[in-house]
Amino acid sequence: MRDLEFAGGTAVLTGAASGIGAALAHGLARRGADLVLLDRDADGLATVVAAIRAAHPDRRVQTHVVDLADADATDRVAAEIHRAHPRIRLLVNNAGVALGGRFDQVTLEEFLWVIEINFRAVVRLTHALLPALKTEPGSHLVNVSSLFGLIAPAGQAAYAASKFAVRGFTEALRHELVDDGIGVTSVHPGGIRTRIAASARVGSGVSVEEYEVGRRQFEKLLTIDPATAAEVILRGARRRRGRVLIGWSAKLPDLLARIAPAGYGKVLALGMRPRPARVPAPRPPATDPAPTAAAEPGRPA
């Protein structure tokens, strides 16, 4: 399969108002793609579009403000996009949300909210726009899973379930669409500096103190710039890579899960355990050195 050509094609991108999505929008515009951008954050989306139009006035950019948790609204927007763009070169399902708390600390409604946005919206948009991808020669599909689509730590039951589902869905499509000439990439970012931790919902049964401890620990892992992540994703898509892992914070856990698929949880728990503050040992009080007798000429001291 030939490399993906961005220039002159239409790229549809969800979660485009911030983080990796905003960086992907800028990267696609630089590569010559026309854009259809989706997000629920109208103000953030407008800011991204204004910057792209200022830098690339020849790019065609359309936007749709939609909450992907609303299945009917998602279906309507997908149908509108298909009518306006019967040929799509690239679809990037990037939007995602997080929920903090163990399975027994979240309500079923909270759990399914994550599944609706992170997985079912991916399925809905892909199903609606797949005919447009098939119509465009050399098209490509990118689904953004997560580090937690490779491992599933405690406290991330909803998020991991949704991202493992995205991974499985994407891998199946990779095998199904090869004869149609459509490339498919599953993306697994590690610690990217985005707002997902700060904007995550907190399970109804999670105490504020417990949430803050977990949030601070998680945010220490967020070291990769979204622009760097976006470039890795776009290079992977151009080269038609089936799977893209971003950063050692994704690659090392992936290796750990391969080596110890049933036992990596103990290693993760050890790594996430709060370290006690180091208290320096008390020093003995300073004392003046004992006087030393001066040596007389011809006698040893």
PDB file of C-alpha atoms in Angstrom:
ATOM      1  CA  MET A   1       0.000   0.000   0.000  1.00  0.00           C
ATOM      2  CA  ARG A   2       1.344   3.418  -0.960  1.00  0.00           C
ATOM      3  CA  ASP A   3       2.029   6.134   1.582  1.00  0.00           C
ATOM      4  CA  LEU A   4      -0.937   8.270   2.555  1.00  0.00           C
ATOM      5  CA  GLU A   5      -1.130  11.587   0.701  1.00  0.00           C
ATOM      6  CA  PHE A   6      -2.641  14.295   2.904  1.00  0.00           C
ATOM      7  CA  ALA A   7      -2.579  17.179   0.403  1.00  0.00           C
ATOM      8  CA  GLY A   8      -5.783  17.722  -1.509  1.00  0.00           C
ATOM      9  CA  GLY A   9      -7.833  15.339   0.623  1.00  0.00           C
ATOM     10  CA  THR A  10     -10.470  15.875   3.294  1.00  0.00           C
ATOM     11  CA  ALA A  11      -9.655  14.870   6.873  1.00  0.00           C
ATOM     12  CA  VAL A  12     -12.363  14.438   9.506  1.00  0.00           C
ATOM     13  CA  LEU A  13     -11.108  14.821  13.074  1.00  0.00           C
ATOM     14  CA  THR A  14     -12.896  14.554  16.421  1.00  0.00           C
ATOM     15  CA  GLY A  15     -11.753  16.172  19.661  1.00  0.00           C
ATOM     16  CA  ALA A  16     -10.132  18.976  17.693  1.00  0.00           C
ATOM     17  CA  ALA A  17     -10.479  21.826  20.202  1.00  0.00           C
ATOM     18  CA  SER A  18      -7.488  21.020  22.383  1.00  0.00           C
ATOM     19  CA  GLY A  19      -4.632  18.660  23.160  1.00  0.00           C
ATOM     20  CA  ILE A  20      -3.642  16.084  20.564  1.00  0.00           C
ATOM     21  CA  GLY A  21      -6.681  16.932  18.455  1.00  0.00           C
ATOM     22  CA  ALA A  22      -5.747  20.598  18.068  1.00  0.00           C
ATOM     23  CA  ALA A  23      -2.154  19.634  17.250  1.00  0.00           C
ATOM     24  CA  LEU A  24      -3.400  17.112  14.671  1.00  0.00           C
ATOM     25  CA  ALA A  25      -5.576  19.795  13.060  1.00  0.00           C
ATOM     26  CA  HIS A  26      -2.579  22.107  12.680  1.00  0.00           C
ATOM     27  CA  GLY A  27      -0.397  19.265  11.397  1.00  0.00           C
ATOM     28  CA  LEU A  28      -2.958  18.231   8.805  1.00  0.00           C
ATOM     29  CA  ALA A  29      -3.388  21.827   7.629  1.00  0.00           C
ATOM     30  CA  ARG A  30       0.383  22.165   7.188  1.00  0.00           C
ATOM     31  CA  ARG A  31       0.313  19.013   5.070  1.00  0.00           C
ATOM     32  CA  GLY A  32      -2.301  20.442   2.743  1.00  0.00           C
ATOM     33  CA  ALA A  33      -5.473  18.711   3.942  1.00  0.00           C
ATOM     34  CA  ASP A  34      -8.908  20.303   4.089  1.00  0.00           C
ATOM     35  CA  LEU A  35     -10.514  19.834   7.484  1.00  0.00           C
ATOM     36  CA  VAL A  36     -13.803  18.846   9.070  1.00  0.00           C
ATOM     37  CA  LEU A  37     -13.371  19.369  12.812  1.00  0.00           C
ATOM     38  CA  LEU A  38     -15.648  18.130  15.602  1.00  0.00           C
ATOM     39  CA  ASP A  39     -15.715  18.985  19.302  1.00  0.00           C
ATOM     40  CA  ARG A  40     -18.200  19.864  22.034  1.00  0.00           C
ATOM     41  CA  ASP A  41     -16.088  22.906  23.069  1.00  0.00           C
ATOM     42  CA  ALA A  42     -17.311  25.640  20.720  1.00  0.00           C
ATOM     43  CA  ASP A  43     -14.911  28.311  21.987  1.00  0.00           C
ATOM     44  CA  GLY A  44     -11.869  26.053  21.843  1.00  0.00           C
ATOM     45  CA  LEU A  45     -12.814  24.882  18.363  1.00  0.00           C
ATOM     46  CA  ALA A  46     -13.217  28.482  17.166  1.00  0.00           C
ATOM     47  CA  THR A  47      -9.747  29.339  18.492  1.00  0.00           C
ATOM     48  CA  VAL A  48      -8.150  26.421  16.653  1.00  0.00           C
ATOM     49  CA  VAL A  49      -9.956  27.284  13.413  1.00  0.00           C
ATOM     50  CA  ALA A  50      -8.969  30.961  13.610  1.00  0.00           C
ATOM     51  CA  ALA A  51      -5.302  30.022  14.021  1.00  0.00           C
ATOM     52  CA  ILE A  52      -5.420  27.562  11.108  1.00  0.00           C
ATOM     53  CA  ARG A  53      -7.142  30.037   8.793  1.00  0.00           C
ATOM     54  CA  ALA A  54      -4.620  32.728   9.686  1.00  0.00           C
ATOM     55  CA  ALA A  55      -1.694  30.425   8.923  1.00  0.00           C
ATOM     56  CA  HIS A  56      -3.262  28.591   5.975  1.00  0.00           C
ATOM     57  CA  PRO A  57      -5.898  30.817   4.337  1.00  0.00           C
ATOM     58  CA  ASP A  58      -6.247  28.436   1.380  1.00  0.00           C
ATOM     59  CA  ARG A  59      -7.449  25.528   3.553  1.00  0.00           C
ATOM     60  CA  ARG A  60     -11.129  24.731   3.695  1.00  0.00           C
ATOM     61  CA  VAL A  61     -12.186  24.217   7.299  1.00  0.00           C
ATOM     62  CA  GLN A  62     -15.633  23.203   8.482  1.00  0.00           C
ATOM     63  CA  THR A  63     -16.696  22.645  12.074  1.00  0.00           C
ATOM     64  CA  HIS A  64     -19.408  20.776  13.937  1.00  0.00           C
ATOM     65  CA  VAL A  65     -20.066  21.415  17.614  1.00  0.00           C
ATOM     66  CA  VAL A  66     -21.402  18.141  18.964  1.00  0.00           C
ATOM     67  CA  ASP A  67     -21.419  16.193  22.208  1.00  0.00           C
ATOM     68  CA  LEU A  68     -20.478  12.646  21.214  1.00  0.00           C
ATOM     69  CA  ALA A  69     -22.251  11.349  24.321  1.00  0.00           C
ATOM     70  CA  ASP A  70     -25.485  12.208  22.491  1.00  0.00           C
ATOM     71  CA  ALA A  71     -25.990   9.279  20.097  1.00  0.00           C
ATOM     72  CA  ASP A  72     -28.721  10.988  18.051  1.00  0.00           C
ATOM     73  CA  ALA A  73     -26.675  14.164  17.623  1.00  0.00           C
ATOM     74  CA  THR A  74     -23.638  12.110  16.630  1.00  0.00           C
ATOM     75  CA  ASP A  75     -25.646  10.260  13.997  1.00  0.00           C
ATOM     76  CA  ARG A  76     -27.044  13.528  12.602  1.00  0.00           C
ATOM     77  CA  VAL A  77     -23.610  15.130  12.344  1.00  0.00           C
ATOM     78  CA  ALA A  78     -22.150  12.019  10.712  1.00  0.00           C
ATOM     79  CA  ALA A  79     -24.928  12.052   8.094  1.00  0.00           C
ATOM     80  CA  GLU A  80     -24.326  15.779   7.437  1.00  0.00           C
ATOM     81  CA  ILE A  81     -20.605  15.183   6.956  1.00  0.00           C
ATOM     82  CA  HIS A  82     -21.233  12.304   4.557  1.00  0.00           C
ATOM     83  CA  ARG A  83     -23.637  14.394   2.464  1.00  0.00           C
ATOM     84  CA  ALA A  84     -21.182  17.286   2.281  1.00  0.00           C
ATOM     85  CA  HIS A  85     -18.104  15.085   1.773  1.00  0.00           C
ATOM     86  CA  PRO A  86     -18.882  11.908  -0.185  1.00  0.00           C
ATOM     87  CA  ARG A  87     -15.115  11.340  -0.483  1.00  0.00           C
ATOM     88  CA  ILE A  88     -12.989  11.379   2.674  1.00  0.00           C
ATOM     89  CA  ARG A  89      -9.245  10.773   2.660  1.00  0.00           C
ATOM     90  CA  LEU A  90      -8.727  10.453   6.419  1.00  0.00           C
ATOM     91  CA  LEU A  91     -10.905   9.872   9.480  1.00  0.00           C
ATOM     92  CA  VAL A  92      -9.307  10.367  12.900  1.00  0.00           C
ATOM     93  CA  ASN A  93     -11.405   9.315  15.896  1.00  0.00           C
ATOM     94  CA  ASN A  94      -9.489  11.130  18.613  1.00  0.00           C
ATOM     95  CA  ALA A  95     -12.077  12.454  21.092  1.00  0.00           C
ATOM     96  CA  GLY A  96     -12.044  10.871  24.519  1.00  0.00           C
ATOM     97  CA  VAL A  97     -13.013  11.371  28.156  1.00  0.00           C
ATOM     98  CA  ALA A  98     -11.860   9.860  31.444  1.00  0.00           C
ATOM     99  CA  LEU A  99     -13.493   8.779  34.678  1.00  0.00           C
ATOM    100  CA  GLY A 100     -11.658   8.313  37.957  1.00  0.00           C
ATOM    101  CA  GLY A 101     -12.646   5.543  40.316  1.00  0.00           C
ATOM    102  CA  ARG A 102     -12.822   1.800  40.785  1.00  0.00           C
ATOM    103  CA  PHE A 103     -15.761  -0.068  39.270  1.00  0.00           C
ATOM    104  CA  ASP A 104     -17.522  -0.196  42.638  1.00  0.00           C
ATOM    105  CA  GLN A 105     -17.055   3.565  43.099  1.00  0.00           C
ATOM    106  CA  VAL A 106     -18.790   4.706  39.896  1.00  0.00           C
ATOM    107  CA  THR A 107     -22.416   4.523  38.859  1.00  0.00           C
ATOM    108  CA  LEU A 108     -23.511   2.563  35.821  1.00  0.00           C
ATOM    109  CA  GLU A 109     -24.532   5.851  34.200  1.00  0.00           C
ATOM    110  CA  GLU A 110     -21.027   7.269  34.707  1.00  0.00           C
ATOM    111  CA  PHE A 111     -19.439   4.091  33.334  1.00  0.00           C
ATOM    112  CA  LEU A 112     -21.621   4.042  30.216  1.00  0.00           C
ATOM    113  CA  TRP A 113     -20.954   7.758  29.589  1.00  0.00           C
ATOM    114  CA  VAL A 114     -17.302   6.864  29.021  1.00  0.00           C
ATOM    115  CA  ILE A 115     -18.219   3.922  26.785  1.00  0.00           C
ATOM    116  CA  GLU A 116     -20.575   6.102  24.726  1.00  0.00           C
ATOM    117  CA  ILE A 117     -17.958   8.720  23.919  1.00  0.00           C
ATOM    118  CA  ASN A 118     -14.768   6.677  23.796  1.00  0.00           C
ATOM    119  CA  PHE A 119     -16.104   3.641  21.945  1.00  0.00           C
ATOM    120  CA  ARG A 120     -19.654   3.852  20.635  1.00  0.00           C
ATOM    121  CA  ALA A 121     -19.093   7.260  19.023  1.00  0.00           C
ATOM    122  CA  VAL A 122     -16.028   5.803  17.271  1.00  0.00           C
ATOM    123  CA  VAL A 123     -18.202   2.978  15.941  1.00  0.00           C
ATOM    124  CA  ARG A 124     -21.001   5.333  14.881  1.00  0.00           C
ATOM    125  CA  LEU A 125     -18.754   7.756  12.997  1.00  0.00           C
ATOM    126  CA  THR A 126     -16.726   5.001  11.376  1.00  0.00           C
ATOM    127  CA  HIS A 127     -19.861   3.159  10.247  1.00  0.00           C
ATOM    128  CA  ALA A 128     -21.411   6.315   8.810  1.00  0.00           C
ATOM    129  CA  LEU A 129     -18.276   7.543   7.046  1.00  0.00           C
ATOM    130  CA  LEU A 130     -16.807   4.229   5.858  1.00  0.00           C
ATOM    131  CA  PRO A 131     -18.595   4.521   2.481  1.00  0.00           C
ATOM    132  CA  ALA A 132     -16.876   7.886   1.945  1.00  0.00           C
ATOM    133  CA  LEU A 133     -13.513   6.329   2.834  1.00  0.00           C
ATOM    134  CA  LYS A 134     -14.144   3.491   0.380  1.00  0.00           C
ATOM    135  CA  THR A 135     -14.958   5.993  -2.367  1.00  0.00           C
ATOM    136  CA  GLU A 136     -11.635   7.806  -1.924  1.00  0.00           C
ATOM    137  CA  PRO A 137      -8.630   5.848  -3.251  1.00  0.00           C
ATOM    138  CA  GLY A 138      -5.805   5.525  -0.730  1.00  0.00           C
ATOM    139  CA  SER A 139      -7.870   6.549   2.291  1.00  0.00           C
ATOM    140  CA  HIS A 140      -6.977   5.879   5.914  1.00  0.00           C
ATOM    141  CA  LEU A 141      -8.615   5.421   9.320  1.00  0.00           C
ATOM    142  CA  VAL A 142      -6.939   6.360  12.630  1.00  0.00           C
ATOM    143  CA  ASN A 143      -8.521   5.399  15.942  1.00  0.00           C
ATOM    144  CA  VAL A 144      -6.868   6.777  19.061  1.00  0.00           C
ATOM    145  CA  SER A 145      -6.888   4.169  21.818  1.00  0.00           C
ATOM    146  CA  SER A 146      -4.581   4.693  24.790  1.00  0.00           C
ATOM    147  CA  LEU A 147      -1.822   3.332  26.956  1.00  0.00           C
ATOM    148  CA  PHE A 148      -4.821   1.938  28.838  1.00  0.00           C
ATOM    149  CA  GLY A 149      -5.772   0.024  25.724  1.00  0.00           C
ATOM    150  CA  LEU A 150      -2.585  -1.967  26.348  1.00  0.00           C
ATOM    151  CA  ILE A 151      -2.749  -2.294  30.132  1.00  0.00           C
ATOM    152  CA  ALA A 152      -5.631  -1.935  32.570  1.00  0.00           C
ATOM    153  CA  PRO A 153      -4.605  -0.542  35.972  1.00  0.00           C
ATOM    154  CA  ALA A 154      -6.831  -0.402  39.019  1.00  0.00           C
ATOM    155  CA  GLY A 155      -9.102   2.621  39.127  1.00  0.00           C
ATOM    156  CA  GLN A 156      -9.504   2.769  35.334  1.00  0.00           C
ATOM    157  CA  ALA A 157     -12.154   0.127  34.656  1.00  0.00           C
ATOM    158  CA  ALA A 158     -14.368   2.348  32.480  1.00  0.00           C
ATOM    159  CA  TYR A 159     -11.556   4.044  30.573  1.00  0.00           C
ATOM    160  CA  ALA A 160      -9.604   0.834  29.988  1.00  0.00           C
ATOM    161  CA  ALA A 161     -12.739  -1.029  28.894  1.00  0.00           C
ATOM    162  CA  SER A 162     -13.479   1.663  26.304  1.00  0.00           C
ATOM    163  CA  LYS A 163      -9.924   1.853  25.012  1.00  0.00           C
ATOM    164  CA  PHE A 164      -9.438  -1.922  24.828  1.00  0.00           C
ATOM    165  CA  ALA A 165     -12.679  -1.963  22.820  1.00  0.00           C
ATOM    166  CA  VAL A 166     -11.284   0.655  20.436  1.00  0.00           C
ATOM    167  CA  ARG A 167      -8.145  -1.416  20.039  1.00  0.00           C
ATOM    168  CA  GLY A 168     -10.046  -4.608  19.225  1.00  0.00           C
ATOM    169  CA  PHE A 169     -12.430  -2.821  16.865  1.00  0.00           C
ATOM    170  CA  THR A 170      -9.536  -1.186  15.044  1.00  0.00           C
ATOM    171  CA  GLU A 171      -7.531  -4.394  14.695  1.00  0.00           C
ATOM    172  CA  ALA A 172     -10.542  -6.190  13.203  1.00  0.00           C
ATOM    173  CA  LEU A 173     -11.103  -3.353  10.719  1.00  0.00           C
ATOM    174  CA  ARG A 174      -7.442  -3.453   9.730  1.00  0.00           C
ATOM    175  CA  HIS A 175      -7.922  -7.024   8.568  1.00  0.00           C
ATOM    176  CA  GLU A 176     -11.339  -6.402   7.008  1.00  0.00           C
ATOM    177  CA  LEU A 177     -10.440  -3.309   4.995  1.00  0.00           C
ATOM    178  CA  VAL A 178      -7.119  -4.375   3.531  1.00  0.00           C
ATOM    179  CA  ASP A 179      -8.783  -5.542   0.307  1.00  0.00           C
ATOM    180  CA  ASP A 180     -10.503  -2.150   0.002  1.00  0.00           C
ATOM    181  CA  GLY A 181      -7.120  -0.414   0.038  1.00  0.00           C
ATOM    182  CA  ILE A 182      -7.929   1.426   3.286  1.00  0.00           C
ATOM    183  CA  GLY A 183      -5.139   1.731   5.828  1.00  0.00           C
ATOM    184  CA  VAL A 184      -6.024   1.436   9.522  1.00  0.00           C
ATOM    185  CA  THR A 185      -3.948   2.620  12.486  1.00  0.00           C
ATOM    186  CA  SER A 186      -4.500   2.074  16.201  1.00  0.00           C
ATOM    187  CA  VAL A 187      -2.785   4.751  18.312  1.00  0.00           C
ATOM    188  CA  HIS A 188      -1.677   4.222  21.912  1.00  0.00           C
ATOM    189  CA  PRO A 189      -0.381   7.459  23.467  1.00  0.00           C
ATOM    190  CA  GLY A 190       1.556   7.330  26.703  1.00  0.00           C
ATOM    191  CA  GLY A 191       1.855  10.367  28.988  1.00  0.00           C
ATOM    192  CA  ILE A 192       0.727  13.282  26.819  1.00  0.00           C
ATOM    193  CA  ARG A 193       0.301  16.731  28.403  1.00  0.00           C
ATOM    194  CA  THR A 194      -3.406  17.202  27.725  1.00  0.00           C
ATOM    195  CA  ARG A 195      -6.377  18.292  29.836  1.00  0.00           C
ATOM    196  CA  ILE A 196      -7.846  14.802  30.095  1.00  0.00           C
ATOM    197  CA  ALA A 197      -6.702  14.278  33.693  1.00  0.00           C
ATOM    198  CA  ALA A 198      -7.795  17.735  34.839  1.00  0.00           C
ATOM    199  CA  SER A 199     -11.156  17.471  33.049  1.00  0.00           C
ATOM    200  CA  ALA A 200     -11.880  13.855  34.020  1.00  0.00           C
ATOM    201  CA  ARG A 201     -15.087  13.092  35.856  1.00  0.00           C
ATOM    202  CA  VAL A 202     -14.818  11.705  39.358  1.00  0.00           C
ATOM    203  CA  GLY A 203     -16.832   8.666  40.291  1.00  0.00           C
ATOM    204  CA  SER A 204     -19.664   9.335  42.733  1.00  0.00           C
ATOM    205  CA  GLY A 205     -18.076   7.064  45.316  1.00  0.00           C
ATOM    206  CA  VAL A 206     -14.587   8.565  45.151  1.00  0.00           C
ATOM    207  CA  SER A 207     -13.525  10.924  47.931  1.00  0.00           C
ATOM    208  CA  VAL A 208     -11.950  14.231  47.006  1.00  0.00           C
ATOM    209  CA  GLU A 209      -8.760  13.287  48.866  1.00  0.00           C
ATOM    210  CA  GLU A 210      -8.436   9.961  47.063  1.00  0.00           C
ATOM    211  CA  TYR A 211      -9.051  11.607  43.691  1.00  0.00           C
ATOM    212  CA  GLU A 212      -6.459  14.318  44.280  1.00  0.00           C
ATOM    213  CA  VAL A 213      -3.791  11.759  45.216  1.00  0.00           C
ATOM    214  CA  GLY A 214      -4.488   9.773  42.047  1.00  0.00           C
ATOM    215  CA  ARG A 215      -4.622  12.867  39.866  1.00  0.00           C
ATOM    216  CA  ARG A 216      -1.276  14.163  41.116  1.00  0.00           C
ATOM    217  CA  GLN A 217       0.362  10.779  40.568  1.00  0.00           C
ATOM    218  CA  PHE A 218      -1.073  10.499  37.054  1.00  0.00           C
ATOM    219  CA  GLU A 219      -0.133  14.026  36.025  1.00  0.00           C
ATOM    220  CA  LYS A 220       3.520  13.289  36.832  1.00  0.00           C
ATOM    221  CA  LEU A 221       3.472  10.908  33.864  1.00  0.00           C
ATOM    222  CA  LEU A 222       2.224  13.578  31.424  1.00  0.00           C
ATOM    223  CA  THR A 223       5.516  14.688  29.915  1.00  0.00           C
ATOM    224  CA  ILE A 224       5.048  14.496  26.126  1.00  0.00           C
ATOM    225  CA  ASP A 225       3.983  17.594  24.218  1.00  0.00           C
ATOM    226  CA  PRO A 226       0.761  17.141  22.196  1.00  0.00           C
ATOM    227  CA  ALA A 227       2.476  18.523  19.094  1.00  0.00           C
ATOM    228  CA  THR A 228       5.109  15.791  19.354  1.00  0.00           C
ATOM    229  CA  ALA A 229       2.397  13.160  19.717  1.00  0.00           C
ATOM    230  CA  ALA A 230       0.525  14.533  16.705  1.00  0.00           C
ATOM    231  CA  GLU A 231       3.619  14.321  14.523  1.00  0.00           C
ATOM    232  CA  VAL A 232       4.194  10.707  15.555  1.00  0.00           C
ATOM    233  CA  ILE A 233       0.571   9.881  14.688  1.00  0.00           C
ATOM    234  CA  LEU A 234       0.695  11.588  11.295  1.00  0.00           C
ATOM    235  CA  ARG A 235       3.991   9.924  10.377  1.00  0.00           C
ATOM    236  CA  GLY A 236       2.530   6.570  11.349  1.00  0.00           C
ATOM    237  CA  ALA A 237      -0.584   7.181   9.281  1.00  0.00           C
ATOM    238  CA  ARG A 238       1.452   8.310   6.279  1.00  0.00           C
ATOM    239  CA  ARG A 239       3.469   5.106   6.429  1.00  0.00           C
ATOM    240  CA  ARG A 240       0.304   3.012   6.966  1.00  0.00           C
ATOM    241  CA  ARG A 241       1.510   1.597  10.262  1.00  0.00           C
ATOM    242  CA  GLY A 242      -0.991  -0.694  11.919  1.00  0.00           C
ATOM    243  CA  ARG A 243      -0.109   0.361  15.442  1.00  0.00           C
ATOM    244  CA  VAL A 244       1.568   3.470  16.834  1.00  0.00           C
ATOM    245  CA  LEU A 245       2.841   3.660  20.415  1.00  0.00           C
ATOM    246  CA  ILE A 246       3.862   7.118  21.607  1.00  0.00           C
ATOM    247  CA  GLY A 247       6.624   7.453  24.180  1.00  0.00           C
ATOM    248  CA  TRP A 248       8.368   5.033  26.497  1.00  0.00           C
ATOM    249  CA  SER A 249       5.449   5.478  28.886  1.00  0.00           C
ATOM    250  CA  ALA A 250       3.481   3.390  26.380  1.00  0.00           C
ATOM    251  CA  LYS A 251       6.228   1.134  25.048  1.00  0.00           C
ATOM    252  CA  LEU A 252       7.517  -0.118  28.401  1.00  0.00           C
ATOM    253  CA  PRO A 253       4.077  -1.022  29.819  1.00  0.00           C
ATOM    254  CA  ASP A 254       3.264  -2.753  26.530  1.00  0.00           C
ATOM    255  CA  LEU A 255       6.402  -4.847  26.910  1.00  0.00           C
ATOM    256  CA  LEU A 256       5.559  -5.539  30.546  1.00  0.00           C
ATOM    257  CA  ALA A 257       2.076  -6.731  29.600  1.00  0.00           C
ATOM    258  CA  ARG A 258       3.561  -9.076  27.001  1.00  0.00           C
ATOM    259  CA  ILE A 259       6.046 -10.536  29.490  1.00  0.00           C
ATOM    260  CA  ALA A 260       3.642 -10.813  32.437  1.00  0.00           C
ATOM    261  CA  PRO A 261       0.088 -10.551  31.061  1.00  0.00           C
ATOM    262  CA  ALA A 262      -1.519 -11.659  34.321  1.00  0.00           C
ATOM    263  CA  GLY A 263       1.005 -10.224  36.780  1.00  0.00           C
ATOM    264  CA  TYR A 264       1.873  -6.725  35.587  1.00  0.00           C
ATOM    265  CA  GLY A 265      -0.647  -5.196  37.998  1.00  0.00           C
ATOM    266  CA  LYS A 266       1.693  -5.770  40.932  1.00  0.00           C
ATOM    267  CA  VAL A 267       4.466  -3.889  39.153  1.00  0.00           C
ATOM    268  CA  LEU A 268       2.125  -1.028  38.304  1.00  0.00           C
ATOM    269  CA  ALA A 269       0.878  -0.813  41.879  1.00  0.00           C
ATOM    270  CA  LEU A 270       4.448  -0.690  43.139  1.00  0.00           C
ATOM    271  CA  GLY A 271       5.334   2.056  40.672  1.00  0.00           C
ATOM    272  CA  MET A 272       2.297   4.160  41.594  1.00  0.00           C
ATOM    273  CA  ARG A 273       2.721   3.770  45.365  1.00  0.00           C
ATOM    274  CA  PRO A 274       3.350   7.169  46.977  1.00  0.00           C
ATOM    275  CA  ARG A 275       6.931   7.509  48.066  1.00  0.00           C
ATOM    276  CA  PRO A 276       7.497   8.697  51.632  1.00  0.00           C
ATOM    277  CA  ALA A 277       9.214  12.012  51.923  1.00  0.00           C
ATOM    278  CA  ARG A 278      12.907  11.678  52.609  1.00  0.00           C
ATOM    279  CA  VAL A 279      13.850  13.199  55.951  1.00  0.00           C
ATOM    280  CA  PRO A 280      17.551  13.886  56.324  1.00  0.00           C
ATOM    281  CA  ALA A 281      19.212  12.192  59.270  1.00  0.00           C
ATOM    282  CA  PRO A 282      20.040  14.594  62.108  1.00  0.00           C
ATOM    283  CA  ARG A 283      23.591  15.729  62.152  1.00  0.00           C
ATOM    284  CA  PRO A 284      25.650  15.730  65.377  1.00  0.00           C
ATOM    285  CA  PRO A 285      26.242  19.178  66.762  1.00  0.00           C
ATOM    286  CA  ALA A 286      29.388  20.814  65.493  1.00  0.00           C
ATOM    287  CA  THR A 287      32.250  20.870  68.010  1.00  0.00           C
ATOM    288  CA  ASP A 288      35.549  22.727  68.005  1.00  0.00           C
ATOM    289  CA  PRO A 289      38.499  20.455  67.204  1.00  0.00           C
ATOM    290  CA  ALA A 290      40.772  19.581  70.099  1.00  0.00           C
ATOM    291  CA  PRO A 291      43.873  21.782  70.320  1.00  0.00           C
ATOM    292  CA  THR A 292      46.998  20.258  68.842  1.00  0.00           C
ATOM    293  CA  ALA A 293      50.364  20.756  70.552  1.00  0.00           C
ATOM    294  CA  ALA A 294      52.824  22.648  68.414  1.00  0.00           C
ATOM    295  CA  ALA A 295      56.049  20.789  67.596  1.00  0.00           C
ATOM    296  CA  GLU A 296      59.187  22.182  69.080  1.00  0.00           C
ATOM    297  CA  PRO A 297      62.289  22.308  66.941  1.00  0.00           C
ATOM    298  CA  GLY A 298      64.005  18.961  66.988  1.00  0.00           C
ATOM    299  CA  ARG A 299      61.064  17.177  68.724  1.00  0.00           C
ATOM    300  CA  PRO A 300      58.172  15.365  67.086  1.00  0.00           C
ATOM    301  CA  ALA A 301      54.741  16.746  67.835  1.00  0.00           C
TER     302      ALA A 301
END
